[in-house]
CSV table of C-alpha atoms in Angstrom, one decimal:
chain,number,residue,atom,x,y,z
A,1,MET,CA,83.0,-53.8,-62.9
A,2,LEU,CA,86.0,-51.6,-62.5
A,3,LEU,CA,85.6,-51.0,-59.3
A,4,GLN,CA,83.9,-52.6,-56.4
A,5,ILE,CA,83.8,-52.0,-52.2
A,6,LYS,CA,82.3,-54.4,-50.0
A,7,ASN,CA,82.2,-53.6,-46.4
A,8,ILE,CA,84.9,-52.1,-45.5
A,9,ASN,CA,85.3,-50.6,-41.6
A,10,SER,CA,87.9,-47.8,-42.1
A,11,TYR,CA,88.9,-45.8,-38.8
A,12,TYR,CA,91.0,-43.0,-37.4
A,13,GLY,CA,93.2,-44.4,-34.1
A,14,GLU,CA,89.8,-46.0,-32.3
A,15,SER,CA,87.3,-44.3,-34.0
A,16,HIS,CA,85.5,-46.1,-36.1
A,17,VAL,CA,84.6,-43.6,-39.4
A,18,LEU,CA,83.3,-46.0,-41.9
A,19,HIS,CA,80.9,-49.3,-41.7
A,20,ASN,CA,80.5,-51.4,-43.8
A,21,VAL,CA,80.9,-49.1,-46.4
A,22,SER,CA,80.2,-50.8,-50.1
A,23,LEU,CA,79.5,-48.8,-53.7
A,24,GLU,CA,80.2,-50.1,-57.2
A,25,VAL,CA,82.0,-48.2,-60.2
A,26,LYS,CA,81.4,-49.3,-64.0
A,27,ASN,CA,83.6,-48.6,-66.8
A,28,ASN,CA,83.1,-45.0,-68.4
A,29,GLN,CA,81.2,-43.8,-65.2
A,30,VAL,CA,81.0,-40.9,-62.8
A,31,VAL,CA,79.9,-41.7,-59.5
A,32,SER,CA,79.7,-39.3,-56.7
A,33,ILE,CA,79.7,-39.4,-52.7
A,34,LEU,CA,77.3,-37.4,-51.5
A,35,GLY,CA,77.1,-36.2,-47.7
A,36,ARG,CA,77.2,-33.4,-45.0
A,37,ASN,CA,81.0,-32.5,-43.5
A,38,GLY,CA,82.6,-34.9,-41.6
A,39,VAL,CA,80.3,-37.5,-42.4
A,40,GLY,CA,83.1,-39.7,-43.9
A,41,LYS,CA,83.2,-38.5,-48.3
A,42,SER,CA,87.2,-38.3,-48.0
A,43,THR,CA,88.0,-41.5,-45.7
A,44,ILE,CA,86.2,-43.7,-48.9
A,45,LEU,CA,88.4,-42.1,-51.1
A,46,LYS,CA,91.8,-42.1,-48.7
A,47,SER,CA,90.4,-46.1,-47.9
A,48,ILE,CA,90.6,-46.4,-51.4
A,49,MET,CA,93.7,-45.0,-52.1
A,50,GLY,CA,95.8,-47.0,-49.1
A,51,ILE,CA,96.1,-44.1,-47.2
A,52,VAL,CA,93.8,-45.3,-45.0
A,53,THR,CA,93.5,-49.1,-44.0
A,54,PRO,CA,90.3,-49.7,-43.8
A,55,ARG,CA,90.1,-53.1,-40.9
A,56,SER,CA,87.7,-54.9,-42.7
A,57,GLY,CA,86.2,-55.7,-45.6
A,58,SER,CA,87.2,-55.7,-48.8
A,59,ILE,CA,87.7,-52.9,-52.0
A,60,LYS,CA,88.6,-54.5,-55.5
A,61,PHE,CA,89.9,-52.5,-58.6
A,62,LYS,CA,89.7,-55.2,-61.8
A,63,ASN,CA,89.4,-58.1,-59.4
A,64,LYS,CA,92.2,-57.1,-57.6
A,65,GLU,CA,92.7,-56.7,-53.6
A,66,LEU,CA,93.9,-53.2,-53.0
A,67,VAL,CA,93.7,-53.1,-49.0
A,68,GLY,CA,96.7,-53.8,-47.7
A,69,LYS,CA,98.8,-52.3,-50.5
A,70,ALA,CA,101.0,-49.0,-50.7
A,71,PRO,CA,99.1,-46.4,-52.0
A,72,PHE,CA,101.9,-46.2,-54.2
A,73,ARG,CA,101.6,-49.3,-56.0
A,74,ILE,CA,97.8,-48.8,-56.0
A,75,ALA,CA,98.6,-45.6,-57.8
A,76,ARG,CA,100.5,-47.7,-60.9
A,77,ASN,CA,97.7,-50.4,-60.6
A,78,GLY,CA,95.8,-47.4,-63.1
A,79,LEU,CA,94.4,-44.8,-60.0
A,80,GLY,CA,94.7,-41.9,-59.8
A,81,TYR,CA,93.9,-39.5,-56.5
A,82,VAL,CA,93.1,-35.1,-56.4
A,83,PRO,CA,93.0,-34.7,-53.0
A,84,GLU,CA,91.4,-31.9,-51.7
A,85,GLU,CA,94.9,-30.4,-50.3
A,86,ARG,CA,96.0,-29.1,-54.0
A,87,ARG,CA,99.8,-30.3,-53.1
A,88,ILE,CA,101.0,-28.7,-56.2
A,89,PHE,CA,104.7,-27.4,-56.0
A,90,PRO,CA,104.4,-24.4,-56.0
A,91,GLY,CA,108.4,-23.2,-56.9
A,92,LEU,CA,107.7,-25.3,-60.3
A,93,THR,CA,106.6,-24.1,-63.4
A,94,VAL,CA,103.0,-25.5,-64.6
A,95,ARG,CA,104.7,-27.3,-67.6
A,96,GLU,CA,107.4,-28.8,-64.3
A,97,ASN,CA,104.6,-29.8,-62.0
A,98,LEU,CA,103.0,-32.0,-65.5
A,99,ILE,CA,106.1,-33.4,-65.6
A,100,MET,CA,106.1,-35.0,-61.9
A,101,GLY,CA,103.2,-36.8,-62.8
A,102,LYS,CA,104.6,-39.0,-65.0
A,103,LYS,CA,105.0,-42.4,-63.0
A,104,PRO,CA,108.1,-44.0,-63.2
A,105,ASN,CA,107.5,-47.8,-65.2
A,106,GLY,CA,104.5,-46.0,-67.7
A,107,SER,CA,101.5,-47.4,-68.0
A,108,LYS,CA,99.4,-48.9,-70.2
A,109,LYS,CA,98.4,-46.2,-72.0
A,110,ASP,CA,102.0,-44.6,-72.7
A,111,SER,CA,101.4,-45.4,-76.5
A,112,GLY,CA,98.1,-43.2,-76.5
A,113,GLY,CA,97.6,-41.9,-73.0
A,114,TRP,CA,98.1,-37.8,-71.6
A,115,SER,CA,101.1,-36.0,-72.8
A,116,ILE,CA,101.4,-32.3,-72.1
A,117,SER,CA,100.3,-31.4,-75.1
A,118,SER,CA,96.9,-33.1,-74.7
A,119,ILE,CA,96.4,-31.7,-71.4
A,120,TYR,CA,97.0,-27.7,-73.1
A,121,ASP,CA,94.7,-29.0,-75.8
A,122,LEU,CA,91.7,-29.8,-73.1
A,123,PHE,CA,92.6,-26.8,-70.4
A,124,PRO,CA,94.4,-24.4,-72.8
A,125,VAL,CA,94.4,-22.1,-69.9
A,126,LEU,CA,97.7,-24.8,-68.7
A,127,GLY,CA,99.5,-24.0,-72.0
A,128,LYS,CA,98.7,-20.0,-71.3
A,129,ARG,CA,101.0,-20.5,-68.0
A,130,ASP,CA,103.4,-23.0,-69.3
A,131,LYS,CA,106.2,-21.5,-68.0
A,132,THR,CA,104.4,-19.7,-64.9
A,133,LEU,CA,105.5,-20.7,-61.2
A,134,ALA,CA,102.1,-23.0,-60.4
A,135,ALA,CA,102.8,-20.3,-57.1
A,136,ASN,CA,101.7,-17.8,-59.5
A,137,LEU,CA,98.1,-19.3,-60.3
A,138,SER,CA,94.8,-18.9,-59.1
A,139,GLY,CA,93.0,-20.8,-56.7
A,140,GLY,CA,90.9,-22.2,-60.2
A,141,GLU,CA,94.5,-22.2,-62.1
A,142,GLN,CA,96.1,-24.6,-59.5
A,143,GLN,CA,93.5,-26.9,-59.6
A,144,ILE,CA,93.4,-27.5,-63.0
A,145,LEU,CA,96.9,-27.6,-62.7
A,146,THR,CA,96.2,-30.6,-59.9
A,147,LEU,CA,94.0,-32.5,-61.9
A,148,SER,CA,96.2,-32.5,-65.1
A,149,ARG,CA,99.3,-33.4,-63.3
A,150,THR,CA,97.0,-37.1,-61.9
A,151,LEU,CA,95.9,-37.7,-65.2
A,152,MET,CA,99.8,-37.4,-66.6
A,153,GLY,CA,99.7,-40.6,-64.5
A,154,ASN,CA,97.0,-42.7,-67.3
A,155,PRO,CA,94.6,-43.3,-64.6
A,156,GLU,CA,91.4,-45.5,-65.5
A,157,LEU,CA,90.1,-43.7,-62.3
A,158,ILE,CA,90.0,-41.3,-61.1
A,159,LEU,CA,89.3,-39.7,-57.1
A,160,ILE,CA,88.5,-35.9,-57.5
A,161,ASP,CA,88.2,-34.5,-53.0
A,162,GLU,CA,86.3,-31.4,-53.3
A,163,PRO,CA,88.0,-29.9,-56.9
A,164,SER,CA,85.4,-26.3,-55.8
A,165,GLU,CA,86.5,-25.7,-53.0
A,166,GLY,CA,87.0,-22.2,-51.9
A,167,LEU,CA,86.0,-21.2,-56.0
A,168,SER,CA,84.5,-18.6,-57.0
A,169,PRO,CA,80.7,-20.1,-59.0
A,170,MET,CA,82.4,-19.1,-62.7
A,171,MET,CA,85.6,-20.6,-61.9
A,172,THR,CA,83.2,-23.9,-60.5
A,173,LYS,CA,81.7,-24.6,-63.6
A,174,LEU,CA,84.3,-24.8,-65.2
A,175,ILE,CA,86.0,-27.1,-62.9
A,176,PHE,CA,82.8,-29.3,-63.5
A,177,ASP,CA,82.5,-28.8,-67.2
A,178,LEU,CA,86.4,-29.9,-67.3
A,179,ILE,CA,85.5,-33.4,-65.2
A,180,ASP,CA,82.5,-34.0,-68.2
A,181,ASN,CA,85.7,-33.6,-70.4
A,182,ILE,CA,87.7,-36.1,-68.6
A,183,HIS,CA,84.6,-38.8,-68.5
A,184,ASN,CA,84.2,-37.8,-71.9
A,185,ASN,CA,87.7,-39.0,-73.0
A,186,GLY,CA,87.4,-42.1,-71.0
A,187,MET,CA,87.9,-42.3,-67.9
A,188,SER,CA,86.0,-43.4,-65.1
A,189,VAL,CA,85.5,-40.7,-62.1
A,190,ILE,CA,84.4,-40.8,-58.2
A,191,LEU,CA,83.5,-37.5,-57.1
A,192,VAL,CA,83.1,-36.2,-54.2
A,193,ASP,CA,81.7,-32.1,-53.3
A,194,GLN,CA,79.5,-30.2,-51.5
A,195,ASN,CA,77.6,-28.4,-54.8
A,196,LEU,CA,74.7,-30.5,-55.1
A,197,TYR,CA,73.1,-29.4,-58.3
A,198,LEU,CA,77.0,-29.6,-60.6
A,199,THR,CA,77.3,-32.4,-59.1
A,200,CYS,CA,74.0,-34.5,-59.6
A,201,ASN,CA,74.3,-33.1,-63.1
A,202,THR,CA,77.9,-34.5,-63.6
A,203,ALA,CA,77.1,-37.8,-62.3
A,204,GLN,CA,75.1,-41.1,-63.2
A,205,LYS,CA,75.6,-42.6,-60.1
A,206,VAL,CA,75.4,-40.9,-56.0
A,207,TYR,CA,75.6,-42.1,-53.0
A,208,VAL,CA,74.9,-40.0,-49.9
A,209,ILE,CA,76.3,-40.8,-47.2
A,210,SER,CA,75.6,-40.3,-42.9
A,211,LYS,CA,77.6,-41.1,-40.2
A,212,GLY,CA,79.9,-43.2,-42.5
A,213,GLU,CA,77.1,-45.2,-43.9
A,214,ILE,CA,75.3,-45.3,-46.7
A,215,VAL,CA,72.2,-44.3,-46.4
A,216,TYR,CA,70.8,-43.5,-50.4
A,217,SER,CA,71.6,-44.7,-53.5
A,218,GLY,CA,70.0,-43.2,-56.6
A,219,THR,CA,71.0,-40.8,-60.2
A,220,GLY,CA,71.5,-37.4,-59.7
A,221,LYS,CA,68.3,-36.3,-61.0
A,222,GLU,CA,67.1,-39.2,-58.5
A,223,VAL,CA,68.9,-36.9,-55.5
A,224,LEU,CA,67.5,-33.7,-57.2
A,225,GLU,CA,63.9,-34.8,-56.8
A,226,ASN,CA,64.4,-36.4,-52.9
A,227,LYS,CA,63.8,-33.2,-51.0
A,228,ASP,CA,63.8,-35.7,-48.1
A,229,ILE,CA,66.9,-37.3,-48.8
A,230,GLN,CA,68.0,-33.4,-49.2
A,231,ALA,CA,66.4,-32.2,-45.9
A,232,SER,CA,68.1,-35.1,-43.6
A,233,TYR,CA,71.4,-35.9,-45.2
A,234,LEU,CA,72.6,-32.7,-47.3
A,235,ALA,CA,71.4,-30.0,-45.4
A,236,VAL,CA,69.7,-28.6,-48.5
């Protein structure tokens, strides 16, 4: 198992946000977390990355405990994080943003990992914008740049938070196609997004969360066919 989360409880101050949350991610698997706004989806990702420290429970990546580690150390262990806020460097070019994604100490994939040329092969739209300031990219191009910059760190597991937020349907479809490409290149993914249909068709495993608790898990197909789950927890 690549990632195992067992019974984590996470808080913001005294507000108890995650209640005994458990989930798993296998090698080369896309796992999605679905739920209404404000139920704890993003907090799960932040807990994995050490931005929020669970008060109890365990998060193990390749059998190594992550709880209590600093975010930069977690990233160097092989995890990448694409936050909902794109956090590009607007005054840098596309190429310069990608260079910023490299880890200072490299990674075990240095000899065959992601490079600017391989990023441009996979995402030709960025290659065409190589010398363009990130501030001048469209919203969709900025999202692709954020994904790509994270890939430059050669993670084994990438956490992607609401990648289609604010994008057109056409650009949303492109983003999900890119996530499929990332997965097909051997990457494991945890995906949080509000687009039920595209998310369930991308993920092999789906967890549904409500009020900080996992209330259902199944395949994407099972979630799409379960109208009760959709009506109760997904505002469909």
